[in-house]
Coordinates of N, CA and C in Angstrom, one line a residue:
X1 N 15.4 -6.8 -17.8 CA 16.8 -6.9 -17.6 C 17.3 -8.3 -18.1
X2 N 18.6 -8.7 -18.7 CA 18.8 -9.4 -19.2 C 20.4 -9.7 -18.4
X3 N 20.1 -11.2 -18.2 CA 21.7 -11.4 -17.0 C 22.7 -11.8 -18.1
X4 N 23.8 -12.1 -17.2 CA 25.3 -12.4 -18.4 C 25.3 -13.1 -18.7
X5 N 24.3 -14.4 -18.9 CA 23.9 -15.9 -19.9 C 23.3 -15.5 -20.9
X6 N 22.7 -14.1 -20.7 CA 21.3 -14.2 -22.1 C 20.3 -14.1 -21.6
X7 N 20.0 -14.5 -20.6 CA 18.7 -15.0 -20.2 C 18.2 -13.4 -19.2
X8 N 16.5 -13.7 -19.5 CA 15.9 -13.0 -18.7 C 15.8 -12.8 -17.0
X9 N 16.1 -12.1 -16.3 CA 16.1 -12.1 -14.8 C 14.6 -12.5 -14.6
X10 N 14.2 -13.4 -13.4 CA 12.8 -13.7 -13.4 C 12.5 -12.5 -12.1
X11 N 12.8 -11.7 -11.6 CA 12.6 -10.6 -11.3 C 11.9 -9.7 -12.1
X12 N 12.6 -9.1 -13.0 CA 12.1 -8.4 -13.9 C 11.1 -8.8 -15.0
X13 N 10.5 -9.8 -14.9 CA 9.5 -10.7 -15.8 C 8.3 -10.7 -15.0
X14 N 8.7 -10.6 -13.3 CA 7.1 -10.6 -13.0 C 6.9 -9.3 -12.9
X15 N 8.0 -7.9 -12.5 CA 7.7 -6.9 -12.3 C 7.1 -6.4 -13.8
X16 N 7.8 -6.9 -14.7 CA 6.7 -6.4 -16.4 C 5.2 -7.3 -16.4
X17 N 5.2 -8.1 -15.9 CA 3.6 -9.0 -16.1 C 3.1 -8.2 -14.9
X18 N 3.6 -7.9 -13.6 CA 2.8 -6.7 -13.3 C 2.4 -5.5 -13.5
X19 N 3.2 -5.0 -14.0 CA 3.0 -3.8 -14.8 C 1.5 -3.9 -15.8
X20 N 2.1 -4.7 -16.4 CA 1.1 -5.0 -18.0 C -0.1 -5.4 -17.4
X21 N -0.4 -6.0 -15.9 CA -2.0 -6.9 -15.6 C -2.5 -5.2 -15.2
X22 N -1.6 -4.6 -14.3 CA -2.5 -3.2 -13.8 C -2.7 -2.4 -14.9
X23 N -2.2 -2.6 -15.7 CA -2.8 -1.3 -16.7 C -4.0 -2.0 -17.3
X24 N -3.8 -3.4 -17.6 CA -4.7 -3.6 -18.2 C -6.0 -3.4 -17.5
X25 N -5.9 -4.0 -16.4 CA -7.1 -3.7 -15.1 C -7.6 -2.5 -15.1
X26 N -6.7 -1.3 -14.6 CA -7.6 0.0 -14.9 C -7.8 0.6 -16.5
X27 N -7.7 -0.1 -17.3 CA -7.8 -0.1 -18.7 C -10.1 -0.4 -18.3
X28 N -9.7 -2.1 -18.4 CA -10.9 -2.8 -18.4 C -12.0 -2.2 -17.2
X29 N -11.5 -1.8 -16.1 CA -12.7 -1.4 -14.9 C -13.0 0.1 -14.9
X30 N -12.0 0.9 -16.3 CA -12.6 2.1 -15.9 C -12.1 2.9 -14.5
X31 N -10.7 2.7 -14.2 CA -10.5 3.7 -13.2 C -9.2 4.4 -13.6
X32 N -8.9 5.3 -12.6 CA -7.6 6.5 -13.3 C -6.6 5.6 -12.7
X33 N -6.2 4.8 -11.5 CA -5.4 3.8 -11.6 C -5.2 2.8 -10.3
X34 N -3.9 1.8 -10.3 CA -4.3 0.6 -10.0 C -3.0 0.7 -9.0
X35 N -3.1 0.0 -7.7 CA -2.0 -0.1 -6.9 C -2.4 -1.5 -6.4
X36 N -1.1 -2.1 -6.3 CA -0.5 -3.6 -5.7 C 0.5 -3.1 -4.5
X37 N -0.1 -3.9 -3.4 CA 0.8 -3.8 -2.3 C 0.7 -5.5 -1.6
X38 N 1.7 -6.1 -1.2 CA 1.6 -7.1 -0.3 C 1.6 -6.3 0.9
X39 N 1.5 -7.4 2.4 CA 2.0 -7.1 3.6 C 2.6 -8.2 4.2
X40 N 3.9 -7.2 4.9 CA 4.9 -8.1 5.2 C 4.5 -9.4 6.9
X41 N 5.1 -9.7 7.0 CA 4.9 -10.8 7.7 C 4.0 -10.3 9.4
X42 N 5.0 -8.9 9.3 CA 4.3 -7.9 11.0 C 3.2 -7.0 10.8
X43 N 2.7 -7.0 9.6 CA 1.0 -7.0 8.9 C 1.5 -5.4 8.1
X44 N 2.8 -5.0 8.1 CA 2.8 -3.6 7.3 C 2.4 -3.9 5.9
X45 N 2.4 -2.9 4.9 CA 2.0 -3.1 3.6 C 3.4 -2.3 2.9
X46 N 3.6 -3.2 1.7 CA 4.8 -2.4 0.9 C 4.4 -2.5 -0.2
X47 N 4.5 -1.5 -1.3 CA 4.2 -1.4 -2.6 C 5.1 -1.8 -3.6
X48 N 4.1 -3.1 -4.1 CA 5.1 -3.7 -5.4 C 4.8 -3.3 -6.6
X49 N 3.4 -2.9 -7.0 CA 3.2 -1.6 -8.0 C 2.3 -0.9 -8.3
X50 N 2.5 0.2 -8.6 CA 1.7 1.5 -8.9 C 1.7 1.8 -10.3
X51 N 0.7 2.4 -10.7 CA 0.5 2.6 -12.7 C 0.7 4.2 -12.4
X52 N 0.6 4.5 -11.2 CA 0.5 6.3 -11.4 C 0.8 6.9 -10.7
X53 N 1.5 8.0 -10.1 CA 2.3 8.4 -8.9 C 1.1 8.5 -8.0
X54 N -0.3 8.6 -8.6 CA -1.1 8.9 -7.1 C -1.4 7.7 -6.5
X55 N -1.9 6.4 -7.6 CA -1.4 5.2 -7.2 C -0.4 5.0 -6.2
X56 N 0.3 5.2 -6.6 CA 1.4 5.0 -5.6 C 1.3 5.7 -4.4
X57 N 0.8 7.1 -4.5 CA 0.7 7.8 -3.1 C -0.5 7.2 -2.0
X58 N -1.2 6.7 -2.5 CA -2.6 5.8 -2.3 C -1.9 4.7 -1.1
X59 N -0.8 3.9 -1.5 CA 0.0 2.7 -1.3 C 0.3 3.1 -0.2
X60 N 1.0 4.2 -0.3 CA 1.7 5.0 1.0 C 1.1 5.0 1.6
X61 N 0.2 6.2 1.5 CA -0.9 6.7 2.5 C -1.1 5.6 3.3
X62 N -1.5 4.0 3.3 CA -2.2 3.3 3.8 C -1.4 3.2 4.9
X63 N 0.2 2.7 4.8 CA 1.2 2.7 5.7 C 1.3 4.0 6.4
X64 N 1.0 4.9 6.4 CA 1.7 6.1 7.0 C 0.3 6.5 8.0
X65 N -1.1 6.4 7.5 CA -2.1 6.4 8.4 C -2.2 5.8 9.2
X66 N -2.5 4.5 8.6 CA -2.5 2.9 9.5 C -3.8 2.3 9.3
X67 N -4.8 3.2 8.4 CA -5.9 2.9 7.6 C -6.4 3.0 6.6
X68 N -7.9 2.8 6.4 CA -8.3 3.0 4.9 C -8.7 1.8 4.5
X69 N -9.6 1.8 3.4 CA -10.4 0.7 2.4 C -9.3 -0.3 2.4
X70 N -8.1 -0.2 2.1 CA -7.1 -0.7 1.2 C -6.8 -1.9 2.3
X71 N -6.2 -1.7 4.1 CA -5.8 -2.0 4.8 C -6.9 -2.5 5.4
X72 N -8.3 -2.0 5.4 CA -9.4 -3.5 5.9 C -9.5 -4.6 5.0
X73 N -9.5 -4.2 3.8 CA -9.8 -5.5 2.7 C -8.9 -6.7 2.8
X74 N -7.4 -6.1 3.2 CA -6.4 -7.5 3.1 C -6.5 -7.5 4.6
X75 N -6.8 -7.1 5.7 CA -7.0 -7.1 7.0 C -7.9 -8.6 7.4
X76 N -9.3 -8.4 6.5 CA -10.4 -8.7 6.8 C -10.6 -10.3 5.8
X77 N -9.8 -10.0 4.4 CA -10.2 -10.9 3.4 C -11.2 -10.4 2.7
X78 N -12.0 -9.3 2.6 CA -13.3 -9.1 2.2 C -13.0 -7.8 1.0
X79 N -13.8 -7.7 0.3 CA -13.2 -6.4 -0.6 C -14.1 -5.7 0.1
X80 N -13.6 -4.1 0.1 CA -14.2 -2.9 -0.2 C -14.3 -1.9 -0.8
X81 N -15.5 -1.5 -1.5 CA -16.1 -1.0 -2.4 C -16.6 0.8 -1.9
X82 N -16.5 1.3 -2.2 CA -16.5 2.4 -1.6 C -16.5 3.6 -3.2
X83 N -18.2 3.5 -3.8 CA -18.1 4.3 -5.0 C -18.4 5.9 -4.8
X84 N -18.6 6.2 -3.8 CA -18.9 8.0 -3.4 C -17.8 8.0 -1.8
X85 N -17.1 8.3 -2.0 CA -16.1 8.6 -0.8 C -16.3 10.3 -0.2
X86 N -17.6 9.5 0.7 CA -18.1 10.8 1.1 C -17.8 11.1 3.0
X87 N -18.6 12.0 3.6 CA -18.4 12.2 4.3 C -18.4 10.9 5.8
X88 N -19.7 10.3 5.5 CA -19.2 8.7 6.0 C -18.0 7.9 6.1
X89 N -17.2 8.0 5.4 CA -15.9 7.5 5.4 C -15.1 8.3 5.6
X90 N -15.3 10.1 5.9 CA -14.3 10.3 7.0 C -14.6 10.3 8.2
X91 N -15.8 9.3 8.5 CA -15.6 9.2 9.8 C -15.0 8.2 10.1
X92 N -14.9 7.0 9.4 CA -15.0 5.9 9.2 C -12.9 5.9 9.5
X93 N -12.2 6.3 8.2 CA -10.8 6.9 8.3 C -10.9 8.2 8.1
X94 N -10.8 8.6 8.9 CA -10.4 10.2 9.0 C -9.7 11.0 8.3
X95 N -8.0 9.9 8.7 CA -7.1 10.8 8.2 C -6.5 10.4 6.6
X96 N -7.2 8.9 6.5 CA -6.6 8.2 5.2 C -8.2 9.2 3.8
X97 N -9.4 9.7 4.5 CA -10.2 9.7 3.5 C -10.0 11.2 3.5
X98 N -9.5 12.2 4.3 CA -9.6 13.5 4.2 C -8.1 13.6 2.8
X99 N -6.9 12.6 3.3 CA -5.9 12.6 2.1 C -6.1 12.4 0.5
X100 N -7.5 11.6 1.0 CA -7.9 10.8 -0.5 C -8.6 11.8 -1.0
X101 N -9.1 12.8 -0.5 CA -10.1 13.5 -1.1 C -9.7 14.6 -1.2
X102 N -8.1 15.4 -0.9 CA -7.5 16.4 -0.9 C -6.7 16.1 -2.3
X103 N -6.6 14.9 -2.5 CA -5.8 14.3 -4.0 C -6.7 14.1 -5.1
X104 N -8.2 14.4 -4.7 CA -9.0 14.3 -5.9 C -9.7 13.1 -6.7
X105 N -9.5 11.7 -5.2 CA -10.1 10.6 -5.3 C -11.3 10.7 -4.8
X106 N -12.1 10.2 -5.7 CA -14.0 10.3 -5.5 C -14.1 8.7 -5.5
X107 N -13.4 7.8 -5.5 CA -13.7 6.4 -5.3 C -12.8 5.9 -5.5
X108 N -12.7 4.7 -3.9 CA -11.9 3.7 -4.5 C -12.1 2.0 -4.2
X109 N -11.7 1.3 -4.3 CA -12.0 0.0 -4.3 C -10.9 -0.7 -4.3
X110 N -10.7 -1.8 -3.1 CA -9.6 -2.5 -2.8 C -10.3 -3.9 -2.6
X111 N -9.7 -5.1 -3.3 CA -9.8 -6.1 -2.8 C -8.3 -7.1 -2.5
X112 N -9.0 -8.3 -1.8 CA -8.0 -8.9 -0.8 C -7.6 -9.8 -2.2
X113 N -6.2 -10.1 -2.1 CA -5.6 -10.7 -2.8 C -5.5 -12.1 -1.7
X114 N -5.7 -13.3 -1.9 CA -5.9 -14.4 -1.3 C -5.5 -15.7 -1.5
X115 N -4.9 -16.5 -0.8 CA -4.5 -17.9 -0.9 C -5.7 -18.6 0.0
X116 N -6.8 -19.2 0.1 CA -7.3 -20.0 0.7 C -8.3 -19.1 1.5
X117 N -7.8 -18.8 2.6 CA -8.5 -18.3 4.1 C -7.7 -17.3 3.9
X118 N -6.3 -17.3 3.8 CA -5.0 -16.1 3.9 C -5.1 -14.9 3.2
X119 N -5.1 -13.6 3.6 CA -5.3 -12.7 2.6 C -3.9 -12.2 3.1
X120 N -3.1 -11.8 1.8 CA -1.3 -11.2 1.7 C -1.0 -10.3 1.4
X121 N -2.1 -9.4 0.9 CA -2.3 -8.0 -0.7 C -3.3 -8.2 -0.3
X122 N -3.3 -6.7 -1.5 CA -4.6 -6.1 -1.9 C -4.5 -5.4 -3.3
X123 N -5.3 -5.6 -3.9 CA -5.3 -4.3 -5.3 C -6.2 -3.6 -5.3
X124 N -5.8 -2.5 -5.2 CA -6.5 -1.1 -5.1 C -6.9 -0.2 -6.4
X125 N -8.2 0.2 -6.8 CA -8.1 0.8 -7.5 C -9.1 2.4 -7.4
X126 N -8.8 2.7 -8.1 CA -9.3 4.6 -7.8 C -9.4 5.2 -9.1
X127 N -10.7 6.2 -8.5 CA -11.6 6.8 -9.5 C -11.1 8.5 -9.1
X128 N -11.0 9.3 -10.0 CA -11.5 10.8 -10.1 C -12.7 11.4 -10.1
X129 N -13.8 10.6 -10.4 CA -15.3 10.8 -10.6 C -15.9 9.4 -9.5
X130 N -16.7 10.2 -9.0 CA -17.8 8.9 -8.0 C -18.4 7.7 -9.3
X131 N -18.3 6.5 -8.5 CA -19.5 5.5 -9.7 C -18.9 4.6 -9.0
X132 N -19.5 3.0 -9.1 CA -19.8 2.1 -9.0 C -18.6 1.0 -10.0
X133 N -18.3 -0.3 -9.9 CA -17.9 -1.2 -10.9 C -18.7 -1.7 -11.5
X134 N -19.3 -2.2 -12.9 CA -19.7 -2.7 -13.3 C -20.2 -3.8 -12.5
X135 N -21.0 -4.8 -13.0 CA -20.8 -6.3 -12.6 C -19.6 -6.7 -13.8
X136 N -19.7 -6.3 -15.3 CA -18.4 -7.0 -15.7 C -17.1 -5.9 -15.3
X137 N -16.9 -5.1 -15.4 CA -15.5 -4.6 -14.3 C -15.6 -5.0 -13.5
X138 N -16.2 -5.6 -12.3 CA -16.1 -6.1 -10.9 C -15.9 -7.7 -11.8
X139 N -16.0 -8.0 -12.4 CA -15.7 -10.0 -12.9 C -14.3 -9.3 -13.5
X140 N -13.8 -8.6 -14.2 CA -12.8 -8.6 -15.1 C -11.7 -8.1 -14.2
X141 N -11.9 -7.4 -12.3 CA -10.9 -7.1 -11.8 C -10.6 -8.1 -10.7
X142 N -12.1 -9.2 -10.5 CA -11.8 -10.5 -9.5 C -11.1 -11.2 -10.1
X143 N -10.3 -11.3 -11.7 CA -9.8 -12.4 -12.3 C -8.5 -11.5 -12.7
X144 N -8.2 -10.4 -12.1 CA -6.9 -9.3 -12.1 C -6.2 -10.3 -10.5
X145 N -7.2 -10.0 -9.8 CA -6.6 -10.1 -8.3 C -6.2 -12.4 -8.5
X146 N -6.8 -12.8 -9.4 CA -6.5 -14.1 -9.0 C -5.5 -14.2 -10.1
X147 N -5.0 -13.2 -11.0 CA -3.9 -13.5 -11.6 C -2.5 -13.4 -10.9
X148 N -3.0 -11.7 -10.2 CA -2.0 -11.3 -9.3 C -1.4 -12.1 -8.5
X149 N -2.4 -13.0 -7.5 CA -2.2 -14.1 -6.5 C -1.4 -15.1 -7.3
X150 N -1.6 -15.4 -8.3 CA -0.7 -16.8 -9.1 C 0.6 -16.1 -9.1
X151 N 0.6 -14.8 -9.5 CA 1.9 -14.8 -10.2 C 2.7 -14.1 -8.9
X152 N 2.3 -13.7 -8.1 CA 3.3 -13.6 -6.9 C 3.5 -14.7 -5.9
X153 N 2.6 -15.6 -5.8 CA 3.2 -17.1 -5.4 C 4.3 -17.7 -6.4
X154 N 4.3 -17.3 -7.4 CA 5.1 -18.5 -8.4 C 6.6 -17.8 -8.6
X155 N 6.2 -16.5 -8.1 CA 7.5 -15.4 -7.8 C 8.4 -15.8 -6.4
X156 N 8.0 -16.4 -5.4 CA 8.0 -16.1 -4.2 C 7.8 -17.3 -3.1
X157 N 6.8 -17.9 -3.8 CA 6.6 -19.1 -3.4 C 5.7 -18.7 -1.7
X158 N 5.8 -19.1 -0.2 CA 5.4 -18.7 0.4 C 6.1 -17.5 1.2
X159 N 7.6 -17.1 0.4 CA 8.7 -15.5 1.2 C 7.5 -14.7 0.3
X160 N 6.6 -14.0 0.9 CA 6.0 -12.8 -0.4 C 6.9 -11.2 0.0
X161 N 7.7 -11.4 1.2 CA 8.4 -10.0 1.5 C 9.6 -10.0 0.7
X162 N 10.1 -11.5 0.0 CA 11.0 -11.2 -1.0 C 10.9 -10.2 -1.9
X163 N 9.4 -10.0 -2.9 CA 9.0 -9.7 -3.4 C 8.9 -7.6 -3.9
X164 N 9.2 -7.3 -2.1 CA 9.4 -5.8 -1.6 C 10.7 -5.6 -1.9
X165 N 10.8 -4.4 -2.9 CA 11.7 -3.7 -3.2 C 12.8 -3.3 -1.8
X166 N 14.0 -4.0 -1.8 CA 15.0 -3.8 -0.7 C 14.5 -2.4 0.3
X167 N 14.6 -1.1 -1.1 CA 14.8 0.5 -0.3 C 13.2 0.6 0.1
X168 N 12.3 0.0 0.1 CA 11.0 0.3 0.3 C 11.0 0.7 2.0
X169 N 9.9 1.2 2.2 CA 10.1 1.7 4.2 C 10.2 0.8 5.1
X170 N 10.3 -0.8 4.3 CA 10.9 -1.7 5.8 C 11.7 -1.3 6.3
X171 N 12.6 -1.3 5.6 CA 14.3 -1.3 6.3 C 14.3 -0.3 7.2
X172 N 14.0 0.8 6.2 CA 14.4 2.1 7.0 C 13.6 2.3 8.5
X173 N 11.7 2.3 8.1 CA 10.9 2.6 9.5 C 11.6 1.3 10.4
X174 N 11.5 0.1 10.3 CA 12.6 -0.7 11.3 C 13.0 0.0 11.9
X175 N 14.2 0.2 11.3 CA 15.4 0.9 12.2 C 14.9 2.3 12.9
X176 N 13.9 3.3 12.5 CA 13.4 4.3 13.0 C 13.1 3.7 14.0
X177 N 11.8 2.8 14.3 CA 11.0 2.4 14.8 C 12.0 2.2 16.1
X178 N 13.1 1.2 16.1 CA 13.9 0.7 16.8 C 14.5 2.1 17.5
X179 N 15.1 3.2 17.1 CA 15.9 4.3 17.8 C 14.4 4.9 18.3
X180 N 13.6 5.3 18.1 CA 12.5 5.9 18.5 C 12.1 4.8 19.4
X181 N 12.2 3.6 20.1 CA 11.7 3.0 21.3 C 12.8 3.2 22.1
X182 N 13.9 3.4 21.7 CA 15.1 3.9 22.5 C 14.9 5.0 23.3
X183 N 14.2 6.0 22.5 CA 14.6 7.7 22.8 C 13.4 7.8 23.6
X184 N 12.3 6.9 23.5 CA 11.5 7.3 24.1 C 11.1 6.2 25.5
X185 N 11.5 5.3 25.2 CA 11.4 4.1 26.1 C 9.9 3.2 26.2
X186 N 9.6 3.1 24.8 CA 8.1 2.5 24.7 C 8.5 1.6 23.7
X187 N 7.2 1.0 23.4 CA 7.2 -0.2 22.6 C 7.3 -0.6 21.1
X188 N 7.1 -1.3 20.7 CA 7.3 -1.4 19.2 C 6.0 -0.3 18.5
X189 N 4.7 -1.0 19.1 CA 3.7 -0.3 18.6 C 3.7 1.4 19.1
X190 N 3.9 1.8 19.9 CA 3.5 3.1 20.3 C 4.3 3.8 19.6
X191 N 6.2 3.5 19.2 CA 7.2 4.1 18.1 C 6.3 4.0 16.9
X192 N 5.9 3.0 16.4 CA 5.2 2.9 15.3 C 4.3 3.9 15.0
X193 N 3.1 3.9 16.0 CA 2.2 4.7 16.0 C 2.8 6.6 16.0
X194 N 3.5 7.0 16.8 CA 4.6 8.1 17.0 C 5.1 8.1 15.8
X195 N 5.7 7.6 14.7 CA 6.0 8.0 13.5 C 5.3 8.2 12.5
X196 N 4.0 7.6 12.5 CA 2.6 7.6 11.8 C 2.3 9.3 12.4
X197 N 2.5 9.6 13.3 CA 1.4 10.8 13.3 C 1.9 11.4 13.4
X198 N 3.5 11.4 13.4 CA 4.3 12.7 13.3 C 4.5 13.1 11.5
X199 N 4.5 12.1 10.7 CA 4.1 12.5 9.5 C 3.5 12.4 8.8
X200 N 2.0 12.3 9.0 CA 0.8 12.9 8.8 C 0.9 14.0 9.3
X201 N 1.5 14.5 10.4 CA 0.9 16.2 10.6 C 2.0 16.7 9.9
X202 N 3.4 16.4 9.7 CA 4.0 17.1 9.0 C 3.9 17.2 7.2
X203 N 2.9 16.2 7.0 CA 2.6 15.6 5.3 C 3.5 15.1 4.9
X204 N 4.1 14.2 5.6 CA 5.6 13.4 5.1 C 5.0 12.3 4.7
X205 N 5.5 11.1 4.0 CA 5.6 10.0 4.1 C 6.0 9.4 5.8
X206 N 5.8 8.5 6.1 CA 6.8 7.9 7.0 C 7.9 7.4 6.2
X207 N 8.6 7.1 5.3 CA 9.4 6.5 4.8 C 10.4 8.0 5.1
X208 N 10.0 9.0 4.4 CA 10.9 10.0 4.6 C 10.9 10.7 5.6
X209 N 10.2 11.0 6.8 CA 10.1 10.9 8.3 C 11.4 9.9 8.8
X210 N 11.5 8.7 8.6 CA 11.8 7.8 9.3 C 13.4 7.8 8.3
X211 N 13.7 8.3 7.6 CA 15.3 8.7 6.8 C 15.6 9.5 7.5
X212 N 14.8 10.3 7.9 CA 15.6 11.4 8.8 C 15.9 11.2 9.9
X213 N 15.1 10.2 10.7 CA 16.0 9.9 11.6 C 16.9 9.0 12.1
X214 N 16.9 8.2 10.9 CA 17.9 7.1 11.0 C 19.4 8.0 10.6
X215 N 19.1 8.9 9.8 CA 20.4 9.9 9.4 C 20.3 10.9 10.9
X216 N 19.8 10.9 11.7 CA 19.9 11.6 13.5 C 19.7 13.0 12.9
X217 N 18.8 13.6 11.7 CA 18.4 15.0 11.3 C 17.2 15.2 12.1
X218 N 16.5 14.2 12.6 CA 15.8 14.3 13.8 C 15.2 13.7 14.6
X219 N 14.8 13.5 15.9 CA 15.1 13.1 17.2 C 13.6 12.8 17.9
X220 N 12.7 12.2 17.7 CA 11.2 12.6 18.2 C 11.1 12.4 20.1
X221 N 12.0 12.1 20.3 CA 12.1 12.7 21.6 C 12.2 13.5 21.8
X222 N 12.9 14.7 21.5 CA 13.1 16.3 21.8 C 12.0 17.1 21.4
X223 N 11.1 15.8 20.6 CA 9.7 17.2 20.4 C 8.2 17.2 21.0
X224 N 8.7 16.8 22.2 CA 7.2 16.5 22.7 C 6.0 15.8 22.5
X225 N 5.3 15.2 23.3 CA 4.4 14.0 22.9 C 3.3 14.4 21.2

């Protein structure tokens, strides 16, 4: 995007340098594709970019379960590696590895995007066939995640929630989150949790779960625990 001086929006410069580092990444490591999410300050996760709608659906999932490889690695700081996504890991996430494996993911791998001790992100990446990283795909995707980390500090400085697309599911689960502790008279976490499992069973997103009820098309009080 180009503003009314001439000049390039620095917005749109890091969303193209991200664009360009994930492709290149699942280019170089050999996977079908690459998702970037920070997490916002109350530990949610919001997607700053996806190379492929399932990418992207990956992103989601993590918010809408409340787990998964994706959500320990920036949890923990630690990456996880996970090259046969088999039955051990739906014990492990249940509802995040039975989704992963209904969309035709046979492996994925998330590491912690990191300032110091702090982990803020993660980049995730996913396979259609089971296998392992390289040792050079595993070096060529540790120097993905320490680009990533530069270039969303230098975006953002220490606000990294600047960085989340306005319409992303903050705003909106917020405000759900908030009428759903109303209607039911519980707490931040338990609305939270109550919107997470109401669309998983219904296969919604929470983002689009939680539009509907901020538009009052529906009411999770009137439907039973």
């Amino acid at each position: 995007m180009v503003t009314d001086n001439g000049l390039t929006a620095p917005g749109f410069e890091i969303e193209s340098d991200l664009s360009e580092m994930c492709l290149d990444c699942a280019e170089k490591a050999g996977v079908d594709g690459v998702g970037l999410a920070v997490f916002a300050n109350d530990g949610t996760p919001g997607t700053v970019h996806a190379t492929n709608e399932l990418a992207a659906r990956i992103e989601d999932l993590q918010f809408t379960t409340g787990e998964g490889p994706c959500v320990d690695a920036a949890r923990t700081g630690s990456p996880v590696l996970v090259p046969n996504l088999n039955s051990t890991h739906h014990e492990r996430w249940p509802a995040m590895a039975r989704e992963l494996t209904a969309a035709g993911v046979r492996a994925i791998f998330a590491l912690p995007i990191r300032v110091g001790t702090v982990s803020f992100g993660s980049l995730d990446l996913h396979r259609l066939e089971p296998g392992p990283l390289s040792t050079r795909q595993m070096t060529d995707t540790l120097r993905t995640v320490d680009r990533a980390g530069e270039l969303l500090l230098s975006a953002a400085g220490t606000h990294l929630e600047e960085l989340l697309p306005p319409t992303t599911y903050r705003m909106v689960v917020h405000q759900a989150v908030g009428m759903v502790m109303v209607q039911l008279d519980v707490g931040v976490e338990d609305a939270l949790l109550r919107l997470r499992a109401a669309a998983y069973a219904e296969g919604q997103s929470i983002t689009e779960l939680a539009a509907d009820i901020v538009a009052r098309r529906r009411r999770l009080a009137e439907e039973g625990p």
